[in-house]
Amino acid sequence: MIQRPRGTRDFLPDEMERRRHYESVLRDTAETFGFREVQTPIFEEAELFILRSGPNILNELYAFKDKGDRDLALRPEMTASAMRMFVNGMSNEPRPIKMFYFGQCFRYERPQSGRYREFFQFGAELIGNANPETDAEVIAMAAALIASLGLEGYRIRIGHIGVLRQKLSQAGVPSERTAEVLQRLDKKMYDEAESMMRGCGVSDEQIAEVFRLTETVGGKEVLSEVPGEAGEYLSRVVDILEAMGVADIEVDLGVVRGLDYYTGMVFEAEAPSLGAEKQICGGGSYTLSELFGGEKVFSTGFAIGFDRILLALENEGRTHSPRGLDAYVVTASEDLRLKASSIVSELRGNGIRADIDLMGRKMSKAMKHAASSGARYAVILGTRELETDSVTVRDLSTGEQELVGIPDLVSRMKDHL
Ligand code: HAM
């Protein structure tokens, strides 16, 4: 038997219906913020990701050569693609440009609960100005998306990568080593980060200062300890968020992010019920377009890990009942089959989810099958009923039934549903 590749999943109909439901909730919420959906290819020139996504992503890239000897890669995330798309064909559009996307990404990681090699992101990018209003708008949307799914146990932390980068540079970490140190800090590998800094000649005192900065955590008041303009900037972001009704945002200068392109505000959301892979959303402000041959523009964005947020909802006991069929058409004998086909077709043509037996089941078995398939009503055609151009409509949960004239069937069914 051929198995699916490691780190991938199949989604059976019930699960798929649940996923589509939550996907559409996210789409509707994003649209209330004035964002519009875009789609980019699942594979890109490998260089697009190599240019700036940072060492984490590169080790995890599914890269390959095509038959024309081109170096391609499956996308590990969608921000680089969105910015390439902006440079290719959207740079003349009025700003801000607000776009969102949903789709699968691929990372060659060690699979475990909440971590897959093929996973889905729901993300957004706002191309506009580098200002607190823009950053607040994007964080507010991320918060609204998470809340719109009904998730309760989560927290959002915001930080500023610029402050940390500056501190590392002042401490003597050369710019080409910054990404590696940040990567260790992001993965909470503090011992490795320390020995790397030591290798760059950073003093004990400076190392202690770097760690002190990453431990700056709390409410808005801790921002007074943040050096430079970043503290004031983040305070403004938090004020705007409060005005937008987004409370409970924690400040955490230890938010580092694994990707290499962030320049300013960074944020993450986590759902503690998920354990090790608890990060359900990550984002921040960055510039990327200039690397892809475009003008330099300021952007802020984020991506929600769709699979993880669904796991978190499951942990909170949120289930989604499949809608199922509205009607199952059953015939008392084979010679009524043509009439049944025309009735099922009429129901479907009017938007009613209807089905009919295709397995040659006799009436009693077909009725059982209708009930177990989750259909709400059985529409029964019998010789006697047909004499009066009628069918019997039976509610499969209560067993109640009524005789309905065939010309009235569609409107009667719509009354019921
Ligand atoms: P990221 O933090 O690498 O950011 O990924 C975003 C989210 O995708 C994570 O918070 C996590 O929930 C989910 N995720 C990542 N890897 C996996 C995996 N192997 N299995 C399941 N879920 C996963 C980005 O990708 C940025 N592009 C976000 C962004 C957009 N920044 C600015 N704009």
Short mmCIF file of C-alpha atoms and ligand atoms in Angstrom, two decimals:
data_model
loop_
_atom_site.label_atom_id
_atom_site.label_comp_id
_atom_site.label_asym_id
_atom_site.label_seq_id
_atom_site.Cartn_x
_atom_site.Cartn_y
_atom_site.Cartn_z
CA MET A 1 0.00 0.00 0.00
CA ILE A 2 1.37 3.42 -0.90
CA GLN A 3 1.37 5.78 2.08
CA ARG A 4 1.16 9.54 1.93
CA PRO A 5 4.46 11.39 2.42
CA ARG A 6 5.64 12.03 5.98
CA GLY A 7 4.37 15.26 7.47
CA THR A 8 1.34 15.49 5.12
CA ARG A 9 -2.30 14.78 5.83
CA ASP A 10 -5.48 13.75 3.99
CA PHE A 11 -8.66 15.57 4.93
CA LEU A 12 -11.79 13.42 4.87
CA PRO A 13 -15.18 15.00 4.10
CA ASP A 14 -16.22 15.87 7.70
CA GLU A 15 -12.84 17.44 8.43
CA MET A 16 -12.83 19.24 5.11
CA GLU A 17 -16.27 20.71 5.79
CA ARG A 18 -15.00 21.95 9.16
CA ARG A 19 -11.90 23.45 7.57
CA ARG A 20 -13.93 25.21 4.85
CA HIS A 21 -16.26 26.60 7.49
CA TYR A 22 -13.42 28.20 9.48
CA GLU A 23 -11.69 29.34 6.31
CA SER A 24 -14.79 31.26 5.28
CA VAL A 25 -15.11 32.84 8.75
CA LEU A 26 -11.51 34.09 8.36
CA ARG A 27 -12.16 35.40 4.84
CA ASP A 28 -15.28 37.28 5.94
CA THR A 29 -13.44 38.85 8.89
CA ALA A 30 -10.47 39.92 6.74
CA GLU A 31 -12.88 41.58 4.32
CA THR A 32 -14.41 43.64 7.14
CA PHE A 33 -10.95 45.22 7.50
CA GLY A 34 -10.83 46.13 3.79
CA PHE A 35 -8.32 43.40 2.87
CA ARG A 36 -8.77 41.55 -0.45
CA GLU A 37 -7.70 38.02 -1.31
CA VAL A 38 -4.79 37.18 -3.61
CA GLN A 39 -3.22 33.94 -4.76
CA THR A 40 0.34 33.22 -5.82
CA PRO A 41 1.98 30.03 -7.18
CA ILE A 42 2.77 27.17 -4.83
CA PHE A 43 6.30 27.00 -6.25
CA GLU A 44 8.62 29.90 -7.01
CA GLU A 45 12.21 30.50 -8.10
CA ALA A 46 14.21 29.19 -5.12
CA GLU A 47 16.13 32.45 -4.99
CA LEU A 48 13.02 34.31 -3.87
CA PHE A 49 13.26 32.58 -0.50
CA ILE A 50 17.04 32.32 -0.35
CA LEU A 51 17.43 36.11 -0.66
CA ARG A 52 16.10 37.01 2.75
CA SER A 53 14.08 34.43 4.61
CA GLY A 54 16.96 33.54 6.89
CA PRO A 55 18.82 30.40 7.88
CA ASN A 56 15.83 28.68 9.50
CA ILE A 57 13.85 28.60 6.34
CA LEU A 58 16.72 27.62 4.05
CA ASN A 59 17.44 24.40 5.86
CA GLU A 60 13.76 23.61 5.61
CA LEU A 61 13.24 24.41 1.94
CA TYR A 62 11.78 21.85 -0.47
CA ALA A 63 14.00 22.89 -3.39
CA PHE A 64 14.36 21.08 -6.71
CA LYS A 65 15.38 21.52 -10.33
CA ASP A 66 12.72 21.33 -13.05
CA LYS A 67 13.21 19.79 -16.48
CA GLY A 68 14.54 23.12 -17.78
CA ASP A 69 17.25 23.08 -15.10
CA ARG A 70 15.61 25.93 -13.17
CA ASP A 71 16.06 26.07 -9.41
CA LEU A 72 12.60 26.09 -7.89
CA ALA A 73 11.21 25.66 -4.40
CA LEU A 74 7.85 24.95 -2.84
CA ARG A 75 6.90 28.05 -0.87
CA PRO A 76 7.77 27.82 2.85
CA GLU A 77 5.66 30.95 3.52
CA MET A 78 3.85 33.52 1.42
CA THR A 79 5.24 36.94 2.34
CA ALA A 80 8.10 36.74 -0.19
CA SER A 81 5.64 35.68 -2.91
CA ALA A 82 3.24 38.49 -2.04
CA MET A 83 6.06 41.03 -2.27
CA ARG A 84 7.30 39.57 -5.55
CA MET A 85 3.75 39.89 -6.87
CA PHE A 86 3.64 43.50 -5.69
CA VAL A 87 6.91 44.30 -7.53
CA ASN A 88 5.76 42.44 -10.67
CA GLY A 89 2.37 44.00 -11.10
CA MET A 90 0.92 46.01 -8.24
CA SER A 91 3.43 48.75 -7.57
CA ASN A 92 1.27 51.44 -9.18
CA GLU A 93 -1.80 50.65 -7.13
CA PRO A 94 -2.95 53.27 -4.63
CA ARG A 95 -1.64 52.70 -1.10
CA PRO A 96 -2.18 51.23 1.26
CA ILE A 97 -2.46 47.87 -0.46
CA LYS A 98 -4.23 45.42 1.82
CA MET A 99 -4.13 41.80 0.76
CA PHE A 100 -4.78 38.46 2.38
CA TYR A 101 -4.11 34.89 1.30
CA PHE A 102 -4.83 31.33 2.27
CA GLY A 103 -2.93 28.30 1.10
CA GLN A 104 -0.46 25.55 1.79
CA CYS A 105 3.22 26.03 2.62
CA PHE A 106 5.98 23.44 2.79
CA ARG A 107 8.81 23.12 5.26
CA TYR A 108 11.09 20.16 5.70
CA GLU A 109 10.73 19.98 9.48
CA ARG A 110 10.57 17.08 11.89
CA PRO A 111 6.84 16.31 12.00
CA GLN A 112 5.03 16.25 15.34
CA SER A 113 1.67 17.34 16.71
CA GLY A 114 0.99 20.79 15.22
CA ARG A 115 4.07 20.67 13.01
CA TYR A 116 3.74 19.37 9.48
CA ARG A 117 5.72 19.40 6.26
CA GLU A 118 2.65 20.61 4.40
CA PHE A 119 0.58 23.08 6.39
CA PHE A 120 -1.81 25.94 5.75
CA GLN A 121 -1.42 29.62 6.46
CA PHE A 122 -4.01 32.37 6.49
CA GLY A 123 -1.99 35.56 6.22
CA ALA A 124 -2.17 39.22 5.31
CA GLU A 125 0.19 41.95 4.14
CA LEU A 126 -0.35 45.70 4.27
CA ILE A 127 1.91 47.78 2.04
CA GLY A 128 1.86 51.42 3.06
CA ASN A 129 3.74 53.57 5.51
CA ALA A 130 5.94 52.68 8.46
CA ASN A 131 3.76 54.14 11.21
CA PRO A 132 2.07 52.97 14.40
CA GLU A 133 -1.40 53.18 12.79
CA THR A 134 -0.40 50.62 10.15
CA ASP A 135 1.12 48.24 12.67
CA ALA A 136 -1.90 48.57 14.95
CA GLU A 137 -4.30 47.93 12.06
CA VAL A 138 -2.52 44.67 11.21
CA ILE A 139 -2.32 43.44 14.81
CA ALA A 140 -5.99 44.36 15.31
CA MET A 141 -6.93 42.27 12.30
CA ALA A 142 -4.90 39.29 13.50
CA ALA A 143 -6.66 39.56 16.88
CA ALA A 144 -10.07 39.85 15.21
CA LEU A 145 -9.40 36.80 13.02
CA ILE A 146 -8.42 34.66 15.99
CA ALA A 147 -11.42 35.88 17.99
CA SER A 148 -13.81 35.33 15.07
CA LEU A 149 -13.06 31.62 15.18
CA GLY A 150 -14.19 31.53 18.80
CA LEU A 151 -10.80 30.69 20.30
CA GLU A 152 -10.52 31.78 23.93
CA GLY A 153 -7.18 30.60 25.31
CA TYR A 154 -4.55 32.65 23.53
CA ARG A 155 -2.30 35.64 24.11
CA ILE A 156 -0.67 38.19 21.86
CA ARG A 157 2.79 39.57 22.58
CA ILE A 158 4.43 42.45 20.77
CA GLY A 159 8.07 43.42 20.60
CA HIS A 160 10.51 45.31 18.40
CA ILE A 161 13.24 43.52 16.50
CA GLY A 162 15.01 46.81 15.68
CA VAL A 163 15.85 47.31 19.36
CA LEU A 164 17.40 43.87 19.61
CA ARG A 165 19.31 44.20 16.35
CA GLN A 166 20.71 47.51 17.52
CA LYS A 167 21.73 46.06 20.87
CA LEU A 168 23.52 43.15 19.17
CA SER A 169 25.35 45.50 16.86
CA GLN A 170 26.40 47.79 19.75
CA ALA A 171 27.57 44.71 21.65
CA GLY A 172 29.87 43.86 18.73
CA VAL A 173 27.99 41.11 16.84
CA PRO A 174 28.85 41.69 13.15
CA SER A 175 25.78 42.12 10.93
CA GLU A 176 26.43 38.87 9.04
CA ARG A 177 26.19 36.90 12.31
CA THR A 178 23.07 38.68 13.65
CA ALA A 179 20.61 36.31 11.94
CA GLU A 180 22.23 33.25 13.56
CA VAL A 181 22.15 34.78 17.02
CA LEU A 182 18.54 35.90 16.57
CA GLN A 183 17.65 32.44 15.37
CA ARG A 184 19.03 30.91 18.60
CA LEU A 185 17.18 33.48 20.69
CA ASP A 186 13.98 32.74 18.76
CA LYS A 187 14.33 29.01 19.48
CA LYS A 188 15.12 29.83 23.15
CA MET A 189 18.56 28.17 22.76
CA TYR A 190 20.16 30.62 25.16
CA ASP A 191 23.38 28.67 25.79
CA GLU A 192 24.13 28.53 22.08
CA ALA A 193 23.27 32.21 21.65
CA GLU A 194 25.65 33.03 24.49
CA SER A 195 28.56 31.07 23.09
CA MET A 196 27.98 32.57 19.63
CA MET A 197 28.08 36.09 21.09
CA ARG A 198 31.19 35.16 23.06
CA GLY A 199 32.74 33.89 19.79
CA CYS A 200 32.12 37.35 18.33
CA GLY A 201 34.05 38.89 21.21
CA VAL A 202 31.00 40.23 23.11
CA SER A 203 31.73 40.94 26.78
CA ASP A 204 29.87 39.23 29.67
CA GLU A 205 28.31 42.53 30.59
CA GLN A 206 26.98 43.10 27.07
CA ILE A 207 25.70 39.54 26.88
CA ALA A 208 23.84 40.10 30.14
CA GLU A 209 22.33 43.27 28.64
CA VAL A 210 21.13 41.42 25.56
CA PHE A 211 19.44 38.83 27.77
CA ARG A 212 17.99 41.54 30.02
CA LEU A 213 16.42 43.13 26.94
CA THR A 214 14.85 39.85 25.81
CA GLU A 215 13.40 39.51 29.32
CA THR A 216 11.64 42.88 29.18
CA VAL A 217 8.08 41.63 29.52
CA GLY A 218 4.91 43.17 30.92
CA GLY A 219 2.30 45.86 30.32
CA LYS A 220 2.73 49.12 28.49
CA GLU A 221 4.70 50.56 31.45
CA VAL A 222 7.78 48.42 30.65
CA LEU A 223 8.16 50.37 27.41
CA SER A 224 9.76 53.20 29.39
CA GLU A 225 12.78 50.90 29.78
CA VAL A 226 13.09 50.43 26.00
CA PRO A 227 15.94 52.47 24.55
CA GLY A 228 15.57 54.86 21.59
CA GLU A 229 12.36 55.79 19.78
CA ALA A 230 11.09 52.23 19.68
CA GLY A 231 9.57 52.48 23.17
CA GLU A 232 7.50 55.50 22.23
CA TYR A 233 6.54 53.91 18.93
CA LEU A 234 5.28 50.72 20.56
CA SER A 235 3.39 52.74 23.21
CA ARG A 236 1.51 54.46 20.42
CA VAL A 237 0.74 51.10 18.79
CA VAL A 238 -0.65 49.82 22.10
CA ASP A 239 -2.72 53.02 22.59
CA ILE A 240 -4.30 52.65 19.15
CA LEU A 241 -5.00 48.99 19.80
CA GLU A 242 -6.72 49.90 23.06
CA ALA A 243 -8.85 52.46 21.22
CA MET A 244 -9.78 49.70 18.75
CA GLY A 245 -10.88 47.51 21.64
CA VAL A 246 -7.90 45.16 21.46
CA ALA A 247 -6.88 44.90 25.08
CA ASP A 248 -4.61 42.39 26.83
CA ILE A 249 -1.67 42.86 24.52
CA GLU A 250 1.56 41.99 26.32
CA VAL A 251 4.83 43.73 25.60
CA ASP A 252 7.70 41.26 25.23
CA LEU A 253 11.03 42.37 23.83
CA GLY A 254 11.94 38.68 23.65
CA VAL A 255 9.71 38.20 20.57
CA VAL A 256 12.39 37.48 18.00
CA ARG A 257 10.79 35.69 14.98
CA GLY A 258 12.54 33.03 12.94
CA LEU A 259 12.40 34.84 9.59
CA ASP A 260 15.11 37.30 8.74
CA TYR A 261 13.28 40.16 7.03
CA TYR A 262 11.68 41.97 9.99
CA THR A 263 12.91 45.45 10.79
CA GLY A 264 10.57 46.96 13.38
CA MET A 265 7.52 45.86 15.37
CA VAL A 266 7.14 42.08 15.64
CA PHE A 267 4.33 40.11 17.24
CA GLU A 268 3.21 36.57 17.96
CA ALA A 269 0.10 34.87 19.25
CA GLU A 270 0.21 31.62 21.10
CA ALA A 271 -2.33 29.13 22.39
CA PRO A 272 -0.78 27.50 25.48
CA SER A 273 -3.05 24.43 25.17
CA LEU A 274 -0.96 23.36 22.17
CA GLY A 275 2.19 22.65 24.19
CA ALA A 276 5.46 22.74 22.26
CA GLU A 277 4.04 24.02 18.96
CA LYS A 278 1.86 26.69 20.53
CA GLN A 279 2.59 29.59 18.20
CA ILE A 280 -0.57 30.15 16.19
CA CYS A 281 0.35 33.43 14.51
CA GLY A 282 3.46 35.46 13.81
CA GLY A 283 4.22 38.69 11.99
CA GLY A 284 5.71 42.14 12.02
CA SER A 285 6.95 45.00 9.86
CA TYR A 286 9.60 44.54 7.21
CA THR A 287 10.97 45.69 3.87
CA LEU A 288 11.53 43.12 1.13
CA SER A 289 10.47 44.62 -2.21
CA GLU A 290 13.83 46.30 -2.85
CA LEU A 291 15.49 42.88 -2.77
CA PHE A 292 13.20 41.72 -5.58
CA GLY A 293 14.03 44.67 -7.84
CA GLY A 294 11.27 47.04 -6.76
CA GLU A 295 11.18 50.33 -4.88
CA LYS A 296 11.60 50.07 -1.12
CA VAL A 297 8.21 50.01 0.55
CA PHE A 298 7.22 49.48 4.17
CA SER A 299 4.97 46.59 4.92
CA THR A 300 3.48 44.87 7.91
CA GLY A 301 1.93 41.44 7.86
CA PHE A 302 1.35 38.19 9.66
CA ALA A 303 0.32 34.61 9.08
CA ILE A 304 -1.92 32.43 11.18
CA GLY A 305 -1.06 28.73 11.30
CA PHE A 306 -4.47 27.44 10.22
CA ASP A 307 -3.84 23.83 11.27
CA ARG A 308 -2.62 24.85 14.70
CA ILE A 309 -5.50 27.17 15.39
CA LEU A 310 -7.90 24.37 14.45
CA LEU A 311 -6.13 22.06 16.92
CA ALA A 312 -6.45 24.74 19.61
CA LEU A 313 -10.19 25.04 18.90
CA GLU A 314 -10.52 21.29 19.21
CA ASN A 315 -8.74 21.42 22.57
CA GLU A 316 -11.36 23.92 23.71
CA GLY A 317 -14.08 21.46 22.72
CA ARG A 318 -15.31 23.45 19.74
CA THR A 319 -16.79 21.05 17.27
CA HIS A 320 -18.41 21.66 13.94
CA SER A 321 -21.35 19.49 12.93
CA PRO A 322 -21.38 18.58 9.28
CA ARG A 323 -24.44 19.97 7.50
CA GLY A 324 -25.28 16.72 5.69
CA LEU A 325 -27.93 16.13 3.05
CA ASP A 326 -31.31 17.85 3.10
CA ALA A 327 -33.20 15.09 1.37
CA TYR A 328 -32.75 11.48 0.35
CA VAL A 329 -35.11 10.27 -2.33
CA VAL A 330 -36.29 6.68 -1.88
CA THR A 331 -38.47 4.63 -4.22
CA ALA A 332 -40.82 1.80 -3.29
CA SER A 333 -40.09 -0.07 -6.52
CA GLU A 334 -37.68 -0.05 -9.43
CA ASP A 335 -40.25 1.15 -11.99
CA LEU A 336 -40.50 4.50 -10.14
CA ARG A 337 -36.83 5.14 -10.68
CA LEU A 338 -37.19 7.58 -13.59
CA LYS A 339 -39.70 9.66 -11.67
CA ALA A 340 -37.33 9.66 -8.67
CA SER A 341 -34.45 10.84 -10.88
CA SER A 342 -36.53 13.75 -12.10
CA ILE A 343 -37.54 14.68 -8.51
CA VAL A 344 -33.96 14.56 -7.18
CA SER A 345 -32.85 16.69 -10.08
CA GLU A 346 -35.60 19.25 -9.43
CA LEU A 347 -34.57 19.48 -5.75
CA ARG A 348 -30.88 19.94 -6.62
CA GLY A 349 -31.72 22.56 -9.23
CA ASN A 350 -33.37 24.54 -6.44
CA GLY A 351 -30.36 24.45 -4.16
CA ILE A 352 -31.56 21.59 -1.97
CA ARG A 353 -28.88 19.03 -1.13
CA ALA A 354 -30.47 15.85 -2.38
CA ASP A 355 -29.31 12.34 -3.11
CA ILE A 356 -30.68 9.10 -4.45
CA ASP A 357 -29.66 5.46 -4.11
CA LEU A 358 -27.03 4.34 -6.60
CA MET A 359 -26.31 0.96 -5.02
CA GLY A 360 -29.50 -0.90 -5.97
CA ARG A 361 -30.76 -0.98 -2.35
CA LYS A 362 -34.31 -2.07 -1.68
CA MET A 363 -36.58 0.47 0.03
CA SER A 364 -36.00 -0.53 3.68
CA LYS A 365 -32.23 -0.65 3.25
CA ALA A 366 -32.31 2.65 1.37
CA MET A 367 -34.26 4.22 4.27
CA LYS A 368 -31.66 2.98 6.74
CA HIS A 369 -28.89 4.30 4.56
CA ALA A 370 -30.65 7.68 4.30
CA ALA A 371 -30.86 7.93 8.11
CA SER A 372 -27.27 6.90 8.70
CA SER A 373 -25.97 9.28 6.04
CA GLY A 374 -27.31 12.17 8.13
CA ALA A 375 -30.04 13.28 5.70
CA ARG A 376 -32.74 15.36 7.36
CA TYR A 377 -35.68 14.17 5.27
CA ALA A 378 -36.55 11.15 3.22
CA VAL A 379 -38.70 11.84 0.16
CA ILE A 380 -40.57 8.58 -0.45
CA LEU A 381 -42.12 7.68 -3.81
CA GLY A 382 -44.74 4.97 -3.67
CA THR A 383 -47.19 3.78 -6.31
CA ARG A 384 -50.15 4.92 -4.22
CA GLU A 385 -48.72 8.39 -3.61
CA LEU A 386 -47.99 8.82 -7.29
CA GLU A 387 -51.62 8.25 -8.14
CA THR A 388 -52.26 11.64 -6.54
CA ASP A 389 -49.00 13.11 -7.91
CA SER A 390 -47.64 13.20 -4.36
CA VAL A 391 -44.71 11.95 -2.30
CA THR A 392 -44.30 11.30 1.42
CA VAL A 393 -41.81 13.55 3.19
CA ARG A 394 -40.51 12.00 6.40
CA ASP A 395 -38.48 13.85 9.02
CA LEU A 396 -35.76 11.31 9.77
CA SER A 397 -35.09 12.58 13.28
CA THR A 398 -38.71 12.68 14.56
CA GLY A 399 -40.30 10.14 12.23
CA GLU A 400 -43.13 12.61 11.48
CA GLN A 401 -44.35 12.48 7.93
CA GLU A 402 -46.72 14.26 5.55
CA LEU A 403 -48.05 13.87 2.05
CA VAL A 404 -46.86 16.63 -0.30
CA GLY A 405 -47.97 17.26 -3.89
CA ILE A 406 -44.96 16.99 -6.24
CA PRO A 407 -45.51 20.51 -7.69
CA ASP A 408 -45.26 21.89 -4.11
CA LEU A 409 -42.31 19.75 -3.03
CA VAL A 410 -39.55 22.32 -3.53
CA SER A 411 -41.35 25.10 -1.67
CA ARG A 412 -42.44 22.72 1.13
CA MET A 413 -38.86 21.50 1.54
CA LYS A 414 -37.61 25.07 1.65
CA ASP A 415 -40.15 25.82 4.42
CA HIS A 416 -38.72 22.91 6.40
CA LEU A 417 -35.05 23.67 5.91
P1 HAM B 1 6.03 32.05 10.60
O1 HAM B 1 6.03 32.41 12.05
O2 HAM B 1 7.20 31.35 10.06
O3 HAM B 1 5.78 33.41 9.83
O4 HAM B 1 4.73 31.20 10.30
C1 HAM B 1 3.45 31.67 10.65
C2 HAM B 1 2.66 30.59 11.37
O5 HAM B 1 2.60 29.41 10.56
C3 HAM B 1 3.31 30.11 12.66
O6 HAM B 1 2.97 30.97 13.73
C4 HAM B 1 2.68 28.73 12.83
O7 HAM B 1 1.41 28.84 13.45
C5 HAM B 1 2.48 28.27 11.40
N1 HAM B 1 3.51 27.26 11.05
C6 HAM B 1 4.80 27.47 10.74
N2 HAM B 1 5.43 26.30 10.47
C7 HAM B 1 4.50 25.33 10.60
C8 HAM B 1 4.52 23.90 10.44
N3 HAM B 1 5.61 23.24 10.06
N4 HAM B 1 3.37 23.21 10.68
C9 HAM B 1 2.23 23.86 11.05
N5 HAM B 1 2.16 25.20 11.19
C10 HAM B 1 3.27 25.94 10.98
C11 HAM B 1 5.65 33.49 8.47
O8 HAM B 1 5.52 32.54 7.73
C12 HAM B 1 5.59 34.91 7.95
N6 HAM B 1 5.46 34.86 6.48
C13 HAM B 1 4.47 35.70 8.57
C14 HAM B 1 4.42 37.10 8.07
C15 HAM B 1 3.62 37.59 7.13
N7 HAM B 1 5.22 38.08 8.45
C16 HAM B 1 4.93 39.17 7.76
N8 HAM B 1 3.96 38.88 6.95
#
